CSV table of C-alpha atoms and ligand atoms in Angstrom, one decimal:
chain,number,residue,atom,x,y,z
A,1,MET,CA,-0.9,-9.0,-29.4
A,2,ASN,CA,-2.4,-10.2,-26.3
A,3,LYS,CA,-4.6,-7.3,-24.3
A,4,ASN,CA,-3.0,-8.7,-20.7
A,5,VAL,CA,0.5,-7.8,-21.7
A,6,VAL,CA,-0.5,-4.9,-23.4
A,7,GLU,CA,-2.4,-3.5,-20.6
A,8,LEU,CA,1.0,-5.0,-18.3
A,9,LEU,CA,3.2,-3.4,-20.7
A,10,ASN,CA,1.7,0.0,-20.3
A,11,ALA,CA,1.6,-0.3,-16.9
A,12,GLN,CA,5.0,-0.8,-16.9
A,13,VAL,CA,5.8,2.3,-19.0
A,14,ASN,CA,4.3,4.4,-16.0
A,15,LYS,CA,6.6,2.5,-13.4
A,16,GLU,CA,9.6,2.8,-15.4
A,17,PHE,CA,9.1,6.4,-15.3
A,18,PHE,CA,7.9,6.6,-11.5
A,19,SER,CA,11.3,5.0,-11.1
A,20,ALA,CA,13.0,7.8,-12.9
A,21,TYR,CA,10.9,10.3,-10.8
A,22,LEU,CA,12.0,8.6,-7.6
A,23,TYR,CA,15.6,8.4,-8.5
A,24,LEU,CA,15.3,12.6,-9.3
A,25,GLY,CA,14.0,12.8,-6.0
A,26,ILE,CA,16.8,10.6,-4.5
A,27,SER,CA,19.8,12.7,-6.2
A,28,LYS,CA,17.5,15.9,-5.2
A,29,TYR,CA,18.3,14.6,-1.6
A,30,PHE,CA,22.0,13.7,-2.2
A,31,THR,CA,22.6,17.0,-3.7
A,32,LYS,CA,20.7,19.4,-0.7
A,33,GLU,CA,23.0,16.9,1.5
A,34,ASN,CA,26.2,18.0,-0.7
A,35,LEU,CA,27.2,15.4,-1.9
A,36,PRO,CA,27.3,15.6,-5.6
A,37,GLY,CA,28.7,12.3,-6.5
A,38,PHE,CA,25.7,10.6,-4.9
A,39,ALA,CA,23.5,13.4,-6.7
A,40,SER,CA,25.2,12.5,-10.2
A,41,TRP,CA,25.0,8.7,-9.6
A,42,TYR,CA,21.3,8.6,-8.7
A,43,ARG,CA,20.7,11.3,-12.0
A,44,VAL,CA,22.6,9.2,-14.2
A,45,GLN,CA,19.8,6.5,-12.6
A,46,ALA,CA,17.2,8.4,-13.5
A,47,GLN,CA,18.2,8.7,-17.3
A,48,GLU,CA,18.5,5.0,-17.5
A,49,GLU,CA,15.1,4.6,-16.1
A,50,GLN,CA,13.8,7.1,-18.2
A,51,GLU,CA,15.3,4.9,-21.3
A,52,HIS,CA,13.8,1.5,-20.3
A,53,ALA,CA,10.3,3.7,-20.5
A,54,MET,CA,10.8,4.7,-24.1
A,55,LYS,CA,12.1,1.1,-24.6
A,56,ILE,CA,8.6,-0.5,-23.6
A,57,TYR,CA,7.0,2.6,-25.1
A,58,ASP,CA,8.9,2.1,-28.9
A,59,TYR,CA,8.5,-1.4,-28.4
A,60,LEU,CA,4.3,-0.9,-28.0
A,61,LEU,CA,4.0,1.5,-31.1
A,62,ASP,CA,6.4,-1.1,-33.4
A,63,ASN,CA,3.7,-3.6,-32.5
A,64,ASP,CA,0.7,-1.5,-33.8
A,65,GLU,CA,-0.1,-0.8,-30.4
A,66,ASP,CA,-1.3,2.1,-28.3
A,67,VAL,CA,1.1,4.0,-25.3
A,68,ARG,CA,-0.9,5.3,-22.8
A,69,LEU,CA,1.1,7.9,-20.9
A,70,SER,CA,-1.0,8.3,-17.4
A,71,GLN,CA,0.0,10.4,-14.4
A,72,ILE,CA,3.0,9.9,-12.7
A,73,ALA,CA,2.6,9.4,-8.8
A,74,GLN,CA,4.1,11.9,-6.7
A,75,VAL,CA,7.4,10.7,-4.7
A,76,ASP,CA,8.0,10.7,-0.9
A,77,VAL,CA,12.0,12.3,-1.1
A,78,ASN,CA,12.1,13.2,2.3
A,79,PHE,CA,15.0,10.3,3.7
A,80,ASP,CA,17.2,10.7,7.2
A,81,SER,CA,20.4,9.5,5.9
A,82,ALA,CA,21.9,8.2,2.9
A,83,LEU,CA,21.3,4.6,3.9
A,84,GLU,CA,18.0,4.9,3.5
A,85,ALA,CA,17.7,6.7,0.3
A,86,ALA,CA,20.0,3.4,-1.3
A,87,LYS,CA,17.6,1.0,0.7
A,88,ASP,CA,14.7,3.1,-0.7
A,89,ALA,CA,15.8,2.4,-3.9
A,90,ASP,CA,16.8,-1.7,-3.2
A,91,LYS,CA,13.5,-1.9,-2.3
A,92,HIS,CA,11.7,0.0,-5.3
A,93,GLU,CA,14.4,-2.5,-7.8
A,94,HIS,CA,13.0,-5.4,-5.9
A,95,TYR,CA,9.6,-4.7,-6.8
A,96,ILE,CA,10.0,-3.5,-10.3
A,97,THR,CA,12.2,-7.0,-10.9
A,98,GLY,CA,8.9,-8.8,-9.2
A,99,GLU,CA,6.6,-6.7,-12.1
A,100,ILE,CA,8.9,-7.6,-15.0
A,101,VAL,CA,8.1,-11.0,-14.1
A,102,LYS,CA,4.5,-11.1,-14.0
A,103,ILE,CA,4.5,-9.3,-17.5
A,104,MET,CA,7.3,-12.4,-18.6
A,105,ASP,CA,4.7,-14.8,-17.2
A,106,ALA,CA,1.6,-13.3,-18.8
A,107,ALA,CA,3.8,-13.3,-21.8
A,108,VAL,CA,4.4,-17.3,-21.5
A,109,GLU,CA,0.9,-17.4,-20.6
A,110,ALA,CA,-0.3,-15.8,-24.1
A,111,LYS,CA,2.7,-18.2,-26.0
A,112,ASP,CA,4.1,-13.8,-26.9
A,113,TYR,CA,6.9,-15.1,-28.0
A,114,SER,CA,8.2,-11.9,-28.9
A,115,THR,CA,7.6,-10.7,-25.8
A,116,GLN,CA,9.3,-12.9,-23.8
A,117,LEU,CA,12.5,-12.0,-26.3
A,118,PHE,CA,12.2,-8.6,-25.8
A,119,LEU,CA,11.6,-8.7,-22.0
A,120,ASP,CA,15.0,-11.1,-21.5
A,121,TRP,CA,16.6,-7.9,-21.9
A,122,PHE,CA,15.1,-6.2,-18.7
A,123,ILE,CA,15.3,-9.8,-16.6
A,124,THR,CA,19.1,-9.0,-17.1
A,125,GLU,CA,18.7,-5.2,-16.4
A,126,GLN,CA,17.3,-6.3,-13.2
A,127,ALA,CA,20.0,-8.4,-12.4
A,128,GLU,CA,22.3,-5.9,-12.4
A,129,GLU,CA,20.1,-3.1,-11.1
A,130,GLU,CA,19.4,-4.9,-7.9
A,131,ARG,CA,23.4,-5.9,-7.7
A,132,ASN,CA,24.0,-1.9,-7.8
A,133,SER,CA,21.6,-1.1,-5.4
A,134,LYS,CA,23.3,-3.8,-2.9
A,135,ASP,CA,26.8,-2.4,-3.7
A,136,MET,CA,25.8,0.6,-3.0
A,137,ILE,CA,24.3,-0.3,0.3
A,138,ALA,CA,27.4,-1.7,1.3
A,139,LYS,CA,29.4,0.9,0.8
A,140,ILE,CA,27.4,3.2,2.6
A,141,GLU,CA,27.3,0.7,5.6
A,142,MET,CA,31.2,0.4,5.5
A,143,VAL,CA,31.6,4.1,6.0
A,144,GLY,CA,29.2,4.5,8.1
A,145,CYS,CA,29.3,7.9,10.3
A,146,ASP,CA,32.9,8.7,9.3
A,147,LYS,CA,32.5,12.0,7.3
A,148,LYS,CA,36.1,11.9,5.5
A,149,SER,CA,35.3,8.5,3.9
A,150,LEU,CA,31.7,9.7,3.3
A,151,TYR,CA,33.3,12.3,1.1
A,152,LEU,CA,35.8,9.8,-0.4
A,153,LEU,CA,32.9,7.2,-1.5
A,154,ASP,CA,31.2,10.5,-2.8
A,155,LYS,CA,33.9,11.4,-5.1
A,156,GLU,CA,34.1,7.6,-6.0
A,157,VAL,CA,30.7,7.1,-7.1
A,158,GLY,CA,30.0,10.2,-9.0
A,159,SER,CA,32.3,9.2,-11.5
A,160,ARG,CA,29.8,6.8,-12.7
A,161,LYS,CA,29.0,7.7,-16.6
A,162,SER,CA,25.3,6.8,-18.8
B,1,FEO,FE1,13.9,0.1,-15.2
B,1,FEO,FE2,15.4,0.2,-12.3
B,1,FEO,O1,14.2,-0.9,-13.3
């Protein structure tokens, strides 16, 4: 495989694990805020991110490339509100989409058609992730400061399955 594509995929393994770590941090924030539904939603998301990382991990190994398991950065999980946590997640997803697009650009430049096909799944997934985080922000904004509505929303989002 093209060296630059391998390097970018390796970096993405770390970024996906960081995403899992970030979502786990958000989940922990909601647990501390006594909002178990939100905590569960973000914990499911953390599991999904680990699956994303492992997809790339397996792809590299299946192509006889090495996988670098580099250090995962610390997560700052001091949020002032549910809305701030949801906005942080949304900002991160947009960043990840940009990183996936960069790998796709490198694969196109290298005429690496297998990696382009592989990345198609991630492009579709990122569109869904961005939609989910946007929906979450909209729901939290709708609830505003109404504690009863927040309690009901917590019940609703807690029904998300992995
Ligand atoms: Fe794996 Fe949420 O990006």
